[in-house]
Amino acid sequence: MNILDSLEWRYATKKFDNITILTEKAIERLSIAFNLTATSYGLQPIQLKIVKNKGLQARMKEASMGQEQVSTASHVLVFCVENKISKAFINAYFDTIKETREGDIQGVDVYNKILVDRFSVKTAEQIKDWATKQAYLALGNLLTVCAVEQIDSCPMEGFIPKQIDEILELEKENLSSVLLLPIGKRAEDDKNAVHKKVRRPLKSIVGMIS
């Protein structure tokens, strides 16, 4: 299928086939796609936790308003943000630039200092808001990749982050959960699969300015 056919094929899967488990190769491809997602400044203030343990998924369901897809999905992708963007975090990013690009690093140290200064005056709330926006970029990217790979998915905000953080012990890693993405294969009796996709008329949502 081409990209538009793939996007037409996808929908927010409400019921997964709880027998089908995605291959390690499929999970690896999604992981790579996550890592290739564009982020502001290239800092990647996000991490992806992949939950395939059914016991954990059952507990996560209770923290997700009892939504069935969390426990029946093959895997649940948990989009997390860094709780703190420290000088050390930023310096580590620029160290990676130097290692990766070797000689092509003109102006890197100056840019490093600019970002350290910029983040030093941001509040924790401002940093989390900024990082969360980067998580949404990654979510959008993975929704498209899932569609192309014929992997069903259901983006979710409807959960209690604090409880998910406790279940997955994210606080130990200085992380907070902000989004969930159950993935797998749609159940044959998921009624949502046959519904026609509803979107506003194209001309009412896209305008050309010349």
PDB file of N, CA and C in Angstrom, residues 159-203:
ATOM      1  N   PHE A 159      -5.274   8.133  30.820  1.00  0.00           N
ATOM      2  CA  PHE A 159      -4.698   7.299  31.873  1.00  0.00           C
ATOM      3  C   PHE A 159      -4.200   8.216  32.984  1.00  0.00           C
ATOM      4  N   ILE A 160      -3.853   7.629  34.108  1.00  0.00           N
ATOM      5  CA  ILE A 160      -3.370   8.397  35.254  1.00  0.00           C
ATOM      6  C   ILE A 160      -1.850   8.291  35.277  1.00  0.00           C
ATOM      7  N   PRO A 161      -1.144   9.326  34.806  1.00  0.00           N
ATOM      8  CA  PRO A 161       0.304   9.248  34.673  1.00  0.00           C
ATOM      9  C   PRO A 161       1.029   8.829  35.950  1.00  0.00           C
ATOM     10  N   LYS A 162       0.629   9.363  37.071  1.00  0.00           N
ATOM     11  CA  LYS A 162       1.320   9.041  38.315  1.00  0.00           C
ATOM     12  C   LYS A 162       1.274   7.547  38.605  1.00  0.00           C
ATOM     13  N   GLN A 163       0.120   6.920  38.325  1.00  0.00           N
ATOM     14  CA  GLN A 163      -0.006   5.483  38.570  1.00  0.00           C
ATOM     15  C   GLN A 163       0.838   4.675  37.585  1.00  0.00           C
ATOM     16  N   ILE A 164       0.846   5.093  36.323  1.00  0.00           N
ATOM     17  CA  ILE A 164       1.687   4.416  35.324  1.00  0.00           C
ATOM     18  C   ILE A 164       3.158   4.553  35.718  1.00  0.00           C
ATOM     19  N   ASP A 165       3.540   5.732  36.169  1.00  0.00           N
ATOM     20  CA  ASP A 165       4.922   5.953  36.596  1.00  0.00           C
ATOM     21  C   ASP A 165       5.301   5.015  37.735  1.00  0.00           C
ATOM     22  N   GLU A 166       4.372   4.819  38.665  1.00  0.00           N
ATOM     23  CA  GLU A 166       4.645   3.942  39.805  1.00  0.00           C
ATOM     24  C   GLU A 166       4.733   2.478  39.372  1.00  0.00           C
ATOM     25  N   ILE A 167       3.823   2.061  38.495  1.00  0.00           N
ATOM     26  CA  ILE A 167       3.815   0.671  38.024  1.00  0.00           C
ATOM     27  C   ILE A 167       5.122   0.328  37.312  1.00  0.00           C
ATOM     28  N   LEU A 168       5.605   1.251  36.499  1.00  0.00           N
ATOM     29  CA  LEU A 168       6.808   1.013  35.701  1.00  0.00           C
ATOM     30  C   LEU A 168       8.076   1.543  36.374  1.00  0.00           C
ATOM     31  N   GLU A 169       7.911   2.100  37.572  1.00  0.00           N
ATOM     32  CA  GLU A 169       9.041   2.633  38.347  1.00  0.00           C
ATOM     33  C   GLU A 169       9.845   3.655  37.536  1.00  0.00           C
ATOM     34  N   LEU A 170       9.131   4.526  36.854  1.00  0.00           N
ATOM     35  CA  LEU A 170       9.788   5.503  35.991  1.00  0.00           C
ATOM     36  C   LEU A 170      10.516   6.590  36.771  1.00  0.00           C
ATOM     37  N   GLU A 171      10.049   6.864  37.998  1.00  0.00           N
ATOM     38  CA  GLU A 171      10.683   7.920  38.780  1.00  0.00           C
ATOM     39  C   GLU A 171      12.151   7.610  39.054  1.00  0.00           C
ATOM     40  N   LYS A 172      12.498   6.321  39.079  1.00  0.00           N
ATOM     41  CA  LYS A 172      13.891   5.933  39.305  1.00  0.00           C
ATOM     42  C   LYS A 172      14.800   6.390  38.159  1.00  0.00           C
ATOM     43  N   GLU A 173      14.199   6.610  37.011  1.00  0.00           N
ATOM     44  CA  GLU A 173      14.961   7.030  35.838  1.00  0.00           C
ATOM     45  C   GLU A 173      14.737   8.499  35.498  1.00  0.00           C
ATOM     46  N   ASN A 174      14.118   9.226  36.437  1.00  0.00           N
ATOM     47  CA  ASN A 174      13.855  10.644  36.229  1.00  0.00           C
ATOM     48  C   ASN A 174      12.942  10.871  35.026  1.00  0.00           C
ATOM     49  N   LEU A 175      11.956   9.969  34.859  1.00  0.00           N
ATOM     50  CA  LEU A 175      11.039  10.040  33.729  1.00  0.00           C
ATOM     51  C   LEU A 175       9.592  10.168  34.196  1.00  0.00           C
ATOM     52  N   SER A 176       8.767  10.722  33.310  1.00  0.00           N
ATOM     53  CA  SER A 176       7.322  10.780  33.540  1.00  0.00           C
ATOM     54  C   SER A 176       6.614  10.315  32.277  1.00  0.00           C
ATOM     55  N   SER A 177       5.571   9.522  32.417  1.00  0.00           N
ATOM     56  CA  SER A 177       4.791   9.070  31.257  1.00  0.00           C
ATOM     57  C   SER A 177       3.837  10.178  30.819  1.00  0.00           C
ATOM     58  N   VAL A 178       3.688  10.324  29.499  1.00  0.00           N
ATOM     59  CA  VAL A 178       2.779  11.353  28.984  1.00  0.00           C
ATOM     60  C   VAL A 178       1.794  10.808  27.949  1.00  0.00           C
ATOM     61  N   LEU A 179       2.127   9.684  27.306  1.00  0.00           N
ATOM     62  CA  LEU A 179       1.263   9.104  26.273  1.00  0.00           C
ATOM     63  C   LEU A 179       1.422   7.589  26.264  1.00  0.00           C
ATOM     64  N   LEU A 180       0.336   6.906  25.876  1.00  0.00           N
ATOM     65  CA  LEU A 180       0.384   5.459  25.689  1.00  0.00           C
ATOM     66  C   LEU A 180      -0.007   5.133  24.252  1.00  0.00           C
ATOM     67  N   LEU A 181       0.595   4.071  23.711  1.00  0.00           N
ATOM     68  CA  LEU A 181       0.230   3.597  22.377  1.00  0.00           C
ATOM     69  C   LEU A 181       0.194   2.071  22.365  1.00  0.00           C
ATOM     70  N   PRO A 182      -0.954   1.482  22.699  1.00  0.00           N
ATOM     71  CA  PRO A 182      -1.094   0.031  22.538  1.00  0.00           C
ATOM     72  C   PRO A 182      -0.975  -0.322  21.051  1.00  0.00           C
ATOM     73  N   ILE A 183      -0.264  -1.402  20.745  1.00  0.00           N
ATOM     74  CA  ILE A 183      -0.081  -1.818  19.356  1.00  0.00           C
ATOM     75  C   ILE A 183      -0.278  -3.328  19.238  1.00  0.00           C
ATOM     76  N   GLY A 184      -0.615  -3.780  18.045  1.00  0.00           N
ATOM     77  CA  GLY A 184      -0.801  -5.203  17.813  1.00  0.00           C
ATOM     78  C   GLY A 184      -1.619  -5.447  16.553  1.00  0.00           C
ATOM     79  N   LYS A 185      -2.525  -6.409  16.629  1.00  0.00           N
ATOM     80  CA  LYS A 185      -3.392  -6.742  15.506  1.00  0.00           C
ATOM     81  C   LYS A 185      -4.838  -6.600  15.942  1.00  0.00           C
ATOM     82  N   ARG A 186      -5.631  -5.913  15.133  1.00  0.00           N
ATOM     83  CA  ARG A 186      -7.035  -5.690  15.452  1.00  0.00           C
ATOM     84  C   ARG A 186      -7.795  -7.010  15.574  1.00  0.00           C
ATOM     85  N   ALA A 187      -8.710  -7.062  16.522  1.00  0.00           N
ATOM     86  CA  ALA A 187      -9.571  -8.234  16.655  1.00  0.00           C
ATOM     87  C   ALA A 187     -10.581  -8.250  15.516  1.00  0.00           C
ATOM     88  N   GLU A 188     -10.954  -9.419  15.077  1.00  0.00           N
ATOM     89  CA  GLU A 188     -11.896  -9.531  13.959  1.00  0.00           C
ATOM     90  C   GLU A 188     -13.252  -8.932  14.292  1.00  0.00           C
ATOM     91  N   ASP A 189     -13.605  -8.896  15.580  1.00  0.00           N
ATOM     92  CA  ASP A 189     -14.907  -8.369  15.962  1.00  0.00           C
ATOM     93  C   ASP A 189     -14.843  -6.944  16.513  1.00  0.00           C
ATOM     94  N   ASP A 190     -13.751  -6.241  16.219  1.00  0.00           N
ATOM     95  CA  ASP A 190     -13.690  -4.832  16.608  1.00  0.00           C
ATOM     96  C   ASP A 190     -14.577  -4.038  15.656  1.00  0.00           C
ATOM     97  N   LYS A 191     -15.696  -3.578  16.147  1.00  0.00           N
ATOM     98  CA  LYS A 191     -16.680  -2.883  15.318  1.00  0.00           C
ATOM     99  C   LYS A 191     -16.133  -1.588  14.722  1.00  0.00           C
ATOM    100  N   ASN A 192     -15.156  -1.000  15.388  1.00  0.00           N
ATOM    101  CA  ASN A 192     -14.601   0.259  14.893  1.00  0.00           C
ATOM    102  C   ASN A 192     -13.858   0.087  13.573  1.00  0.00           C
ATOM    103  N   ALA A 193     -13.446  -1.135  13.275  1.00  0.00           N
ATOM    104  CA  ALA A 193     -12.664  -1.379  12.064  1.00  0.00           C
ATOM    105  C   ALA A 193     -13.465  -1.131  10.784  1.00  0.00           C
ATOM    106  N   VAL A 194     -14.769  -1.283  10.847  1.00  0.00           N
ATOM    107  CA  VAL A 194     -15.590  -1.159   9.632  1.00  0.00           C
ATOM    108  C   VAL A 194     -16.189   0.237   9.473  1.00  0.00           C
ATOM    109  N   HIS A 195     -15.999   1.084  10.456  1.00  0.00           N
ATOM    110  CA  HIS A 195     -16.543   2.437  10.348  1.00  0.00           C
ATOM    111  C   HIS A 195     -15.783   3.244   9.306  1.00  0.00           C
ATOM    112  N   LYS A 196     -16.511   4.010   8.520  1.00  0.00           N
ATOM    113  CA  LYS A 196     -15.856   4.889   7.557  1.00  0.00           C
ATOM    114  C   LYS A 196     -15.122   5.998   8.301  1.00  0.00           C
ATOM    115  N   LYS A 197     -13.953   6.343   7.781  1.00  0.00           N
ATOM    116  CA  LYS A 197     -13.161   7.403   8.407  1.00  0.00           C
ATOM    117  C   LYS A 197     -13.863   8.737   8.215  1.00  0.00           C
ATOM    118  N   VAL A 198     -13.992   9.500   9.285  1.00  0.00           N
ATOM    119  CA  VAL A 198     -14.672  10.784   9.241  1.00  0.00           C
ATOM    120  C   VAL A 198     -13.647  11.909   9.360  1.00  0.00           C
ATOM    121  N   ARG A 199     -13.587  12.757   8.356  1.00  0.00           N
ATOM    122  CA  ARG A 199     -12.694  13.905   8.369  1.00  0.00           C
ATOM    123  C   ARG A 199     -13.416  15.118   7.771  1.00  0.00           C
ATOM    124  N   ARG A 200     -13.002  16.299   8.168  1.00  0.00           N
ATOM    125  CA  ARG A 200     -13.549  17.512   7.576  1.00  0.00           C
ATOM    126  C   ARG A 200     -13.179  17.558   6.092  1.00  0.00           C
ATOM    127  N   PRO A 201     -13.999  18.234   5.274  1.00  0.00           N
ATOM    128  CA  PRO A 201     -13.656  18.380   3.855  1.00  0.00           C
ATOM    129  C   PRO A 201     -12.272  19.007   3.718  1.00  0.00           C
ATOM    130  N   LEU A 202     -11.493  18.508   2.780  1.00  0.00           N
ATOM    131  CA  LEU A 202     -10.106  18.934   2.632  1.00  0.00           C
ATOM    132  C   LEU A 202      -9.992  20.449   2.475  1.00  0.00           C
ATOM    133  N   LYS A 203     -10.872  21.033   1.671  1.00  0.00           N
ATOM    134  CA  LYS A 203     -10.761  22.473   1.400  1.00  0.00           C
ATOM    135  C   LYS A 203     -11.097  23.324   2.633  1.00  0.00           C
TER     136      LYS A 203
END
